[in-house]
Coordinates of C-alpha atoms and ligand atoms in Angstrom, one line a residue:
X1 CA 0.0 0.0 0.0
X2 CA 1.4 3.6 -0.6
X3 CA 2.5 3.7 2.9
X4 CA 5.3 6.9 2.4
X5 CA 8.4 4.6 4.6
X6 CA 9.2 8.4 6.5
X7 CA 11.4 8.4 9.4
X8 CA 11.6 12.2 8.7
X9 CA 9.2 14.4 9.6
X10 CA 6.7 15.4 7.2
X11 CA 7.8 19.1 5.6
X12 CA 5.0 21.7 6.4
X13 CA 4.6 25.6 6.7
X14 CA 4.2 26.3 10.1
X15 CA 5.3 23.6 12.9
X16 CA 3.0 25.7 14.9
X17 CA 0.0 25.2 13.3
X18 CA -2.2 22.4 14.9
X19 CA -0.3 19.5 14.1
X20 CA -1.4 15.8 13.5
X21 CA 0.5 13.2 15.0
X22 CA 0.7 9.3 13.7
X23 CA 3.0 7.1 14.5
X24 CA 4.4 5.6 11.3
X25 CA 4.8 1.8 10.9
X26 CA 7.3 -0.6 12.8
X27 CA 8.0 1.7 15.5
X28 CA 9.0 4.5 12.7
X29 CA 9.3 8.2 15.0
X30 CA 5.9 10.0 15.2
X31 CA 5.0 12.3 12.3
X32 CA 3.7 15.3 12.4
X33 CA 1.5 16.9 9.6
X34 CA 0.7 20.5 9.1
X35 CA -3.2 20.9 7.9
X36 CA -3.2 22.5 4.4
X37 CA -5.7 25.5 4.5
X38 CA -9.0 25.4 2.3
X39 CA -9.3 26.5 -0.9
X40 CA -11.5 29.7 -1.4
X41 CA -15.1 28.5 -2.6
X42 CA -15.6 28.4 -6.5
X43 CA -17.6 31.7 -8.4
X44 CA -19.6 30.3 -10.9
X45 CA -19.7 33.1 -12.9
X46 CA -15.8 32.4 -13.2
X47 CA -16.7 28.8 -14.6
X48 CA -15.7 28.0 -18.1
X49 CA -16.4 25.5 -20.4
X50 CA -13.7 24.0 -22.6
X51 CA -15.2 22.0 -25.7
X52 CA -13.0 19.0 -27.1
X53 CA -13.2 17.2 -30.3
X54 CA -10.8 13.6 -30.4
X55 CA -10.8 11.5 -33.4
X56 CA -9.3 7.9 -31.9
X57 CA -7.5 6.2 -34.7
X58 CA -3.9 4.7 -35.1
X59 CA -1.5 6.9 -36.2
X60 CA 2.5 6.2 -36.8
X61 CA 4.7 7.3 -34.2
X62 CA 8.9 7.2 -33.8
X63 CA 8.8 5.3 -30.6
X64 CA 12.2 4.0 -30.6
X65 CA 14.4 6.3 -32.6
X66 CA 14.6 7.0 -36.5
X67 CA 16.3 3.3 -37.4
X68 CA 13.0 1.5 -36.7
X69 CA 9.4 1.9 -38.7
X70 CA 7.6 4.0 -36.6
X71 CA 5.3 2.1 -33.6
X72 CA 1.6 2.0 -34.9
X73 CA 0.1 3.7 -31.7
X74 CA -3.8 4.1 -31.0
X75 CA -4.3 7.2 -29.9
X76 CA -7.5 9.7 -29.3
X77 CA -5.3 12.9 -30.5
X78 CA -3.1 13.7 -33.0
X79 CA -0.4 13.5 -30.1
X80 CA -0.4 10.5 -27.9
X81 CA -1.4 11.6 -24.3
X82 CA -2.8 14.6 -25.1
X83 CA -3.2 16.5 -21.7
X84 CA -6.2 18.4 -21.2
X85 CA -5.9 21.2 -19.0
X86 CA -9.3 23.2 -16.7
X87 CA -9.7 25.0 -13.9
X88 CA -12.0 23.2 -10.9
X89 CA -15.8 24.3 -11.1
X90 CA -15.0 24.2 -15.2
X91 CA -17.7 22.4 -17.6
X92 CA -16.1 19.8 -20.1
X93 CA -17.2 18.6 -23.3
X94 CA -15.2 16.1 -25.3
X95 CA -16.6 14.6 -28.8
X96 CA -14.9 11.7 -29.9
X97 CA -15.6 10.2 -33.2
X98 CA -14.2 6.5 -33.2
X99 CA -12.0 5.6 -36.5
X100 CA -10.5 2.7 -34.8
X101 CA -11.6 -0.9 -36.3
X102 CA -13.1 -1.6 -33.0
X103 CA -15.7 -0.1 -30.1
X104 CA -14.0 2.3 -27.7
X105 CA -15.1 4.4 -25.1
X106 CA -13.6 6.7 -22.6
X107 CA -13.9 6.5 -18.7
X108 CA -12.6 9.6 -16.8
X109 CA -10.6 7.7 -14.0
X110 CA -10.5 9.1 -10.1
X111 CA -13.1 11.6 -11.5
X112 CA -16.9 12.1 -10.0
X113 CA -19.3 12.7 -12.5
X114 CA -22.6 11.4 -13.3
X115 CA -22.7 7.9 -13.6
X116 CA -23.8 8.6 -17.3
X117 CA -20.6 9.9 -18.2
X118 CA -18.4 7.5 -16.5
X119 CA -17.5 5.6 -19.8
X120 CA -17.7 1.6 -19.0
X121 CA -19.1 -0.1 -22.6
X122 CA -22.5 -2.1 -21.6
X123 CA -22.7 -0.8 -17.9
X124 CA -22.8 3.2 -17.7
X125 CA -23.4 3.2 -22.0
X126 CA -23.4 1.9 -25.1
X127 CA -19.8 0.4 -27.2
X128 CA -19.0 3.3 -29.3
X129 CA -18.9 1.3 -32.7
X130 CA -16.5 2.2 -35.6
X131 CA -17.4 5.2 -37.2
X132 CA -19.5 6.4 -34.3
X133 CA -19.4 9.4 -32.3
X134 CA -19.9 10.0 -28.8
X135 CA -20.5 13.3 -26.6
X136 CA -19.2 13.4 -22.6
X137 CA -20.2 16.4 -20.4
X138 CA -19.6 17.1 -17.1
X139 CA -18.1 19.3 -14.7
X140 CA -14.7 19.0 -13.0
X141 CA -15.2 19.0 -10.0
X142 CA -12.2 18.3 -8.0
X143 CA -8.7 19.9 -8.4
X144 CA -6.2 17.2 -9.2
X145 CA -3.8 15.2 -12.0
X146 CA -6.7 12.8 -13.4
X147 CA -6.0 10.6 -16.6
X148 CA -8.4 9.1 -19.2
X149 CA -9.0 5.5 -20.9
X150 CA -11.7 3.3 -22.7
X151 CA -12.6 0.1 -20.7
X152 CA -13.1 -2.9 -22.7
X153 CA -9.8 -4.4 -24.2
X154 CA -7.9 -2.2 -22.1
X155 CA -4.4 -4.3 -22.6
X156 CA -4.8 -3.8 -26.2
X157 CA -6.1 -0.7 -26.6
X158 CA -4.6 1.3 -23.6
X159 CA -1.6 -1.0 -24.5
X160 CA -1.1 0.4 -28.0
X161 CA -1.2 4.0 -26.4
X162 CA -5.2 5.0 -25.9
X163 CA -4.8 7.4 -23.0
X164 CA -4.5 10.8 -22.3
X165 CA -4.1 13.2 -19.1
X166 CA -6.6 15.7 -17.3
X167 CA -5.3 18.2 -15.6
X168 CA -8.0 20.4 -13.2
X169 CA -6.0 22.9 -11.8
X170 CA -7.1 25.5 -9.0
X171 CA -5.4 23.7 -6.1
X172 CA -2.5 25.4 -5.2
X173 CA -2.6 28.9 -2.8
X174 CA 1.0 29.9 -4.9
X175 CA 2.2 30.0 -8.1
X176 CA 5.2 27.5 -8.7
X177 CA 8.0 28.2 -11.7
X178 CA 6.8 25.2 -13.6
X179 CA 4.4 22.2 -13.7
X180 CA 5.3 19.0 -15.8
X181 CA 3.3 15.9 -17.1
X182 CA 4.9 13.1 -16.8
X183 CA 3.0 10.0 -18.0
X184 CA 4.8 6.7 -17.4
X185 CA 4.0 3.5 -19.6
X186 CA 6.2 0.5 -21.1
X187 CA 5.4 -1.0 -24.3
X188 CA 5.5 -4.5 -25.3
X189 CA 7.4 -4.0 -28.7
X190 CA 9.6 -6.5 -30.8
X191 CA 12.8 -5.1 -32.1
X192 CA 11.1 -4.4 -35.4
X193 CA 8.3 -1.8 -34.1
X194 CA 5.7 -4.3 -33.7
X195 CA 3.8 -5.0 -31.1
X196 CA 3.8 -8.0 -28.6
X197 CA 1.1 -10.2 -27.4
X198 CA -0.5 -7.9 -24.5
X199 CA -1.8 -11.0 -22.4
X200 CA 0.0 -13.9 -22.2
X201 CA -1.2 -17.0 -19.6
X202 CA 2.0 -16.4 -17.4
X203 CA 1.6 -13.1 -16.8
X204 CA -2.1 -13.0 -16.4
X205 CA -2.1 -15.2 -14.0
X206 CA 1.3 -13.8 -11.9
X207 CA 2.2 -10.3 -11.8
X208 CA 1.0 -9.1 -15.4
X209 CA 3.0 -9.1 -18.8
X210 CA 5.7 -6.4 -18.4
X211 CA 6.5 -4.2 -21.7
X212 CA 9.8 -4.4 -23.3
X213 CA 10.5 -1.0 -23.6
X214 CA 10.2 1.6 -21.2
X215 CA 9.4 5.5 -21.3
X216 CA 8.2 8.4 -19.8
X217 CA 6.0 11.2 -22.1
X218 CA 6.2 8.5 -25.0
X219 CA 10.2 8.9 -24.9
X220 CA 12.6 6.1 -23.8
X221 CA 15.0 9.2 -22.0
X222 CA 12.9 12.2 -20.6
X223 CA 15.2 15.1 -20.0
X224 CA 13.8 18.4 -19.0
X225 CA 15.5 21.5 -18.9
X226 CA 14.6 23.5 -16.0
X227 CA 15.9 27.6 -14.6
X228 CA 18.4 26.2 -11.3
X229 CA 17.0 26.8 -8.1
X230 CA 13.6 26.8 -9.6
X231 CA 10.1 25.0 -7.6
X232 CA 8.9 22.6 -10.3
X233 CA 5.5 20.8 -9.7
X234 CA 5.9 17.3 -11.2
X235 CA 2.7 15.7 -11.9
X236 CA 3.4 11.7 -11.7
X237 CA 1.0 9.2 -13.6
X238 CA 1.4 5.8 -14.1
X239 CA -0.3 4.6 -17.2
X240 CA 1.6 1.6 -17.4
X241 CA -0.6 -1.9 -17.4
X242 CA 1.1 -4.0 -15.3
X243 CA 4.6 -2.3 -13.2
X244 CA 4.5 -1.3 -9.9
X245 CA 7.0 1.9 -9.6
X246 CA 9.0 2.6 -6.5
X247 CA 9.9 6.6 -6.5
X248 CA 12.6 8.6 -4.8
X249 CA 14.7 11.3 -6.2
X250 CA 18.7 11.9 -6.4
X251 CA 20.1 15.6 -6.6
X252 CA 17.5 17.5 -5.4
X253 CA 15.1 18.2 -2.7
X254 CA 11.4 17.1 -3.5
X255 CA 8.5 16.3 -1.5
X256 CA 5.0 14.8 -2.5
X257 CA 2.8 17.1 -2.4
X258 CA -0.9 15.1 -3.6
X259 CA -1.9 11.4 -4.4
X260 CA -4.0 10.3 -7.0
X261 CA -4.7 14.1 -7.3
X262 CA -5.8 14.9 -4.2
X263 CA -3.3 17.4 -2.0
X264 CA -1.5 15.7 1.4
X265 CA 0.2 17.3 3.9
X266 CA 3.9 17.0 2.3
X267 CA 5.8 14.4 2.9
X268 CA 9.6 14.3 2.1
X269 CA 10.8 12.2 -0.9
X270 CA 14.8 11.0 -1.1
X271 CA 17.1 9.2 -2.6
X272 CA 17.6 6.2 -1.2
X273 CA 14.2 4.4 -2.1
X274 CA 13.6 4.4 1.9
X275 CA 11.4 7.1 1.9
X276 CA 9.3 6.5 -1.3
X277 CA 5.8 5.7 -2.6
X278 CA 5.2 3.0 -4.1
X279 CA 3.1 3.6 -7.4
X280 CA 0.6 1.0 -8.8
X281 CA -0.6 1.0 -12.8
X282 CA -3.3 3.9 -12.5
X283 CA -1.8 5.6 -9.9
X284 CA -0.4 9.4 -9.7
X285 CA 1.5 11.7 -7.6
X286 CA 2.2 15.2 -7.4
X287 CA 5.3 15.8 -6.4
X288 CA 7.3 19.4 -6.2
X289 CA 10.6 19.7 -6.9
X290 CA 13.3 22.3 -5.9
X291 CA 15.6 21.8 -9.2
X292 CA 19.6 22.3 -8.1
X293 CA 22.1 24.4 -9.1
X294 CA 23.2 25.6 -12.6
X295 CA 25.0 22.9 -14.1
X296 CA 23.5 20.4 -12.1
X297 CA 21.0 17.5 -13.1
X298 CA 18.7 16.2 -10.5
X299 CA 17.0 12.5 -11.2
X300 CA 13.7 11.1 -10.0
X301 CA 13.9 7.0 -10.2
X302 CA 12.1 3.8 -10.0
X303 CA 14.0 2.2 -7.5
X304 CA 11.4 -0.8 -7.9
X305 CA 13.5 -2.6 -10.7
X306 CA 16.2 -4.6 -11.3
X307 CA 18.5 -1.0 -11.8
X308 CA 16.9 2.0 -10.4
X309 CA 15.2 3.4 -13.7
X310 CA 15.3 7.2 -14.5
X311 CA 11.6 8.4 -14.7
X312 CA 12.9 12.7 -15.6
X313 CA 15.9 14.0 -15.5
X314 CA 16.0 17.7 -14.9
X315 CA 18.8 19.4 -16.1
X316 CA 19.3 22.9 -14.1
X317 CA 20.5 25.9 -16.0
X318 CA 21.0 29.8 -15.2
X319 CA 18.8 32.0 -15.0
X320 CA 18.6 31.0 -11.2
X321 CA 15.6 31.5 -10.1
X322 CA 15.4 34.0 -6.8
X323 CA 16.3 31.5 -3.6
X324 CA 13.8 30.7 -0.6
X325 CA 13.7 28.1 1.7
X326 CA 11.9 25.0 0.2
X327 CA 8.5 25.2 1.2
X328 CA 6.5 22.6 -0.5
X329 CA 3.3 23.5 0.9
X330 CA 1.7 25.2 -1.7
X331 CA -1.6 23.5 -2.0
X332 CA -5.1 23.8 -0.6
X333 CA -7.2 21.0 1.3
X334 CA -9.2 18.9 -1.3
X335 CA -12.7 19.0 -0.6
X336 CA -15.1 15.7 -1.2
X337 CA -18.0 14.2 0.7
X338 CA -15.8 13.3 4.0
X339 CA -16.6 9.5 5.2
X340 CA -18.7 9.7 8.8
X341 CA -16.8 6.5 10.4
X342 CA -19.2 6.1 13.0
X343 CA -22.2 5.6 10.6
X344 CA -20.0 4.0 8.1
X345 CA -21.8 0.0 7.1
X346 CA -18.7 -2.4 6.9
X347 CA -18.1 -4.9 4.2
X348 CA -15.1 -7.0 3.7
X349 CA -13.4 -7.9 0.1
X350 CA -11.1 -10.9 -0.6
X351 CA -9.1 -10.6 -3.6
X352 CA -8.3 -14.0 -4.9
X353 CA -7.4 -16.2 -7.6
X354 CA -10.4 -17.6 -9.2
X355 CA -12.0 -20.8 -7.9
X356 CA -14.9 -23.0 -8.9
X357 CA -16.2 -19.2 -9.1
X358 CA -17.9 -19.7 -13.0
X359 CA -20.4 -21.7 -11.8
X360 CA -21.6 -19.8 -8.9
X361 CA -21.8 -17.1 -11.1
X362 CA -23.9 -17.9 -13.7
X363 CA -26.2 -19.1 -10.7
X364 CA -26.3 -15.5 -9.6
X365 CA -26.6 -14.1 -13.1
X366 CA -29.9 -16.0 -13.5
X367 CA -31.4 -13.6 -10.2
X368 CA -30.6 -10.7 -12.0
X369 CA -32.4 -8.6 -15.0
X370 CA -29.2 -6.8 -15.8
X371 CA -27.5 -10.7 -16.3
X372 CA -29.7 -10.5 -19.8
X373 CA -27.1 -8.2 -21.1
X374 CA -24.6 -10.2 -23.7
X375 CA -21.3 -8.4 -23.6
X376 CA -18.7 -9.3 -26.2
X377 CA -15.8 -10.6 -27.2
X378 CA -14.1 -7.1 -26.2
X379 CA -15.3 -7.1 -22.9
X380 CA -14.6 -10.7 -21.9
X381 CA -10.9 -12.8 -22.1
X382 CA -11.2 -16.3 -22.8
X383 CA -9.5 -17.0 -19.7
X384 CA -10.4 -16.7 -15.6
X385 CA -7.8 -16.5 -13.1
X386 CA -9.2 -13.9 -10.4
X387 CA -12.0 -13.5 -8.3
X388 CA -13.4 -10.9 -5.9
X389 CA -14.8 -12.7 -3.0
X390 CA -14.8 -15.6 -4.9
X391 CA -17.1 -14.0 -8.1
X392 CA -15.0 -13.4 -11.6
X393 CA -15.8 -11.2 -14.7
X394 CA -17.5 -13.4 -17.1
X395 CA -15.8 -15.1 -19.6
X396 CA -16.3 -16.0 -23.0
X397 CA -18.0 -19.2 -21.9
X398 CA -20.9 -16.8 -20.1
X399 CA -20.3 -13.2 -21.5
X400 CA -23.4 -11.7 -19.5
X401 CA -23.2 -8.4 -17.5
X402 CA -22.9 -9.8 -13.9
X403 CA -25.0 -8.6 -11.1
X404 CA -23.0 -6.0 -9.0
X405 CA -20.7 -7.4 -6.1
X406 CA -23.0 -5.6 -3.6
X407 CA -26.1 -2.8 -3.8
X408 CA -25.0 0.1 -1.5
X409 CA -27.5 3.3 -0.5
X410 CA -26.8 6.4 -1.7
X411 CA -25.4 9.2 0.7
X412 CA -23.9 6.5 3.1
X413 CA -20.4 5.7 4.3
X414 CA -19.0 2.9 3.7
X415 CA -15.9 1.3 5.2
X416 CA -14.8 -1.5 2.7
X417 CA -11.9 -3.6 4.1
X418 CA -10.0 -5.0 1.2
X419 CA -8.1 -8.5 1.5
X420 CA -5.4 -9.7 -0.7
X421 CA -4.7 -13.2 0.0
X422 CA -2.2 -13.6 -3.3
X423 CA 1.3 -13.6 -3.4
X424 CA 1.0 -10.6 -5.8
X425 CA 0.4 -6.4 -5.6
X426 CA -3.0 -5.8 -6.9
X427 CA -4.0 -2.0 -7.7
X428 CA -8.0 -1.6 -6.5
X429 CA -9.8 1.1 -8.0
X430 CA -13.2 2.5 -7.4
X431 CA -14.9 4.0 -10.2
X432 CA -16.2 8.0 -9.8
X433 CA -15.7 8.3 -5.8
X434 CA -12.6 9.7 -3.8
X435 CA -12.2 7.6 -0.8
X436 CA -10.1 7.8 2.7
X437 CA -7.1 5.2 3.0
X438 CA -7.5 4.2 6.3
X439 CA -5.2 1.6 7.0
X440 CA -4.3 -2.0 7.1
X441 CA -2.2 -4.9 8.3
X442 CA 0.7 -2.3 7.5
X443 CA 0.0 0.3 9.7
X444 CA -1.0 3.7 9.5
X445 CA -0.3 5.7 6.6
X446 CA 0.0 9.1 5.6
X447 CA -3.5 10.4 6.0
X448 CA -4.8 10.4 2.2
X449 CA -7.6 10.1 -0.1
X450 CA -7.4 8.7 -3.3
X451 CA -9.0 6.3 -6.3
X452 CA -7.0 3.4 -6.4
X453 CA -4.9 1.5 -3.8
X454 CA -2.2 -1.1 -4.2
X455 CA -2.8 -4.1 -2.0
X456 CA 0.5 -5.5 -1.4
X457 CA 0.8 -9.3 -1.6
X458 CA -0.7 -10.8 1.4
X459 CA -2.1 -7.1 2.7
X460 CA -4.7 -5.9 4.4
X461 CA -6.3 -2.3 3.6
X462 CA -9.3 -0.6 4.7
X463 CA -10.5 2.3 2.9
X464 CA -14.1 4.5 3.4
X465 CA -16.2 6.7 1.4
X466 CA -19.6 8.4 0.8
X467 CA -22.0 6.2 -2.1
X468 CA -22.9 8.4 -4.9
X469 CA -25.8 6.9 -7.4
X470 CA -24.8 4.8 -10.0
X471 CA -23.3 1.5 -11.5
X472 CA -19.8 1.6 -10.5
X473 CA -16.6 -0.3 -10.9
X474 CA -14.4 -2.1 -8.8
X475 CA -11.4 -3.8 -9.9
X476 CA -7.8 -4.6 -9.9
X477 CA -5.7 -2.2 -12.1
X478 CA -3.5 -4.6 -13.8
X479 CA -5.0 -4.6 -17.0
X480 CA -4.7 -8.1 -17.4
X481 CA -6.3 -8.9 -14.0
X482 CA -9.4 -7.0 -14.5
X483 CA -9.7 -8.9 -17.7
X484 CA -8.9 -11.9 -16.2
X485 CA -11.4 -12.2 -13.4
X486 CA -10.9 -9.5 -10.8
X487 CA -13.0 -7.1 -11.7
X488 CA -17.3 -6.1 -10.8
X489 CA -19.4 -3.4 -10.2
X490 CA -21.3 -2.0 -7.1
X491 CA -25.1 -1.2 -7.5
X492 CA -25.4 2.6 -5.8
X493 CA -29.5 3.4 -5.3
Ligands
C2O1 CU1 -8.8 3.5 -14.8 CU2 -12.0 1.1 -14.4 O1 -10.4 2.3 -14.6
CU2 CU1 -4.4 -7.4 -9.8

């Protein structure tokens, strides 16, 4: 779980200021957190909207260098992740017109909309077919770094590049020197430029079929040339399908600053991987960055690989910008319906592989009118190897819509515990809610909401939120295990 390891204490404005204090895991030295202040209310007079036209279609792209054909990418823009940038209270409209050869969608992840807009294919609308169009609308209402995908045949599609990056920006209470995208994904490629299988059987049923080729911003070395001295705001997605990412940071001082876009207290980032986050597929951090002296580079690495990776390398160069004291606290309190824990209903989640589970399924199926609804070949593998709590996605043996995993009341808290009993990491995500991480076998963490949290093998996490109406999803992030069985829906009335 992305338990920051800190034996510092957490960086904040004033020590004065009401502090928090949690004692970090195995006896780690108490930490103390500095409240961030509230962010002024929105004017909706000041509200915008920002209309978006995408055309997703495959277009030719020089992944890896000028000697091979160019990679045959899917994308929804002319430019592979495309990053959309609002303000919070802002309206967005985004037509996309499909030219791919097959159905698409887009879902809005970590974001809460209307259920409408949420973008699952059979669940919240209908495929959008080849040579169809499709209109999403909906305001952004929280501040944050979101990112955008469809949601059936996610390994292929999101594997051959189908994302792209929101940005809602009215968070921070000062103005930084620079804010950077930087959108992590590997790509399964053969020497030649052409893809590799996405799924394979081993890695579908282990950890998930790692790319061969990695990069940041759709570049194998990102290098960033930054003024020395400067406070650069890093924004940190992981849009890869199956790698867990370890981050620290060599050569300069840094501190996370917001997870899955939703501003923390900050917490100190270094170099030595101790004090780190670790980073699940759909996962992002904020992180800001004092860049180093003229002539200097600073580095921020994936220490969770064989050799620490390079993620961005910032290369410092004069003008300096004007020297302060690091001060990463630039951000406002995020604001979302706040879990009541002593009115919260509990329900427990075991996160398995997949038993006699097809079966009992398409028992259940027969109870429910939604179990009609024939999904296809898209939206099913041929293959089961997950299950949540002991139910897996359909396969292509019984490719019906499922009946949801539990039917929750609208307006109440909920505190789900979450229970991995595999030997592998498992990313959960919760479709259009922001929920409180509150916890697990691990120990405490940084106090945090989020939309998706990494279950380590073996772990233990509980995590609480406020039901909002709708058919929702719930499911590992590894693309391959949502496809593979670990992956259903909560019923919100
Ligand atoms: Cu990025 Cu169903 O999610
Ligand atoms: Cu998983």
């Amino acid at each position: 779980m992305p338990i920051a390891l800190s034996r510092r204490a957490v960086l904040g404005g004033s020590a004065a200021a009401a502090a928090l204090i949690l004692t970090g895991p195995g006896g780690a030295a108490p930490r103390v957190a500095v409240p961030l202040p509230a962010a002024p209310a929105v004017d909706p007079a000041a509200s915008r909207l920002h209309r978006f036209a995408f055309a997703a279609a495959e277009r030719p792209v020089p992944l890896l260098g000028a000697d091979v054909p160019p990679v045959k990418l899917w994308t929804y823009t002319e430019t592979p992740f495309p990053v959309l940038r609002v303000g919070r209270g802002d309206r967005i409209e985004a037509e996309i017109l499909n030219r791919l050869p097959e159905h698409i969608s887009i879902h809005w992840h970590g974001l809460r909309l209307p259920n409408a807009m949420d973008g699952v294919q059979y669940l919240t609308q209908p495929p959008i077919e080849p040579g169809q169009r499709f209109v999403y609308t909906f305001p952004a209402l929280d501040p944050g770094t979101f990112f955008f995908h469809p949601h059936c045949n996610e390994s292929g599609q999101v594997g051959r590049g189908l994302a792209g990056i929101l940005v809602v920006e009215g968070d921070q209470r000062r103005p930084v020197d620079g804010d950077m995208v930087v959108a992590v994904k590997d790509w399964r490629l053969a020497p030649d430029g052409r893809f590799l299988d996405f799924v394979t059987p081993e890695g579908a049923s282990r950890a998930g079929t790692f790319g061969t080729v990695r990069s940041a911003n759709g570049r194998t070395a990102l290098v960033e040339t930054v003024p020395a001295g400067s406070d650069q705001r890093v924004r940190l997605l992981n849009l890869d399908s199956t790698r867990v990412m370890q981050v620290g940071i060599e050569g300069a001082e840094a501190a996370i600053i917001a997870v899955d876009g939703h501003a923390i207290p900050p917490v100190a980032l270094d170099a030595s991987g101790v004090e780190t986050w670790r980073l699940g597929p759909a996962m992002r951090l904020d992180l800001l960055v004092r860049a180093p002296q003229a002539g200097r580079t600073a580095r921020l690495l994936d220490y969770f690989a064989a050799e620490p990776w390079p993620i961005l390398t910032l290369r410092a160069e004069a003008p300096v910008a004007r020297r302060r004291p690091f001060d990463p606290a630039i951000l406002t309190r995020p604001v979302f319906p706040e879990p009541d824990l002593r009115q919260a209903e509990r329900l427990s989640f075991t996160f398995s592989a997949a038993s006699d589970s097809i079966a009992s399924f398409a028992e259940a199926t027969g109870s429910d009118p939604a179990g009609r609804l024939l999904m296809d070949s898209l939206c099913v593998q041929d293959r089961t190897f997950w299950a949540i709590d002991k139910l897996s996605w359909p396969n292509a043996r019984d490719p019906r819509l499922p009946p949801p995993l539990a039917t929750l009341t609208a307006g109440r808290t909920y505190r789900l515990e979450l229970v991995n009993v595999t030997p592998h990491p498992h990313p959960i995500h919760l479709h259009g809610h922001v929920f409180r991480v509150l916890g697990g076998s691990e120990g405490a963490p940084v106090p945090h909401a989020a939309d998706t949290v990494l279950l380590t093998p073996k772990e233990r996490v509980e995590i609480a939120f406020v039901a909002e109406p709708g058919d929702w999803m719930f499911h590992c992030h590894i693309l391959e295990h949502l496809e593979t069985g670990m992956m259903g829906y909560f019923r919100v009335v």
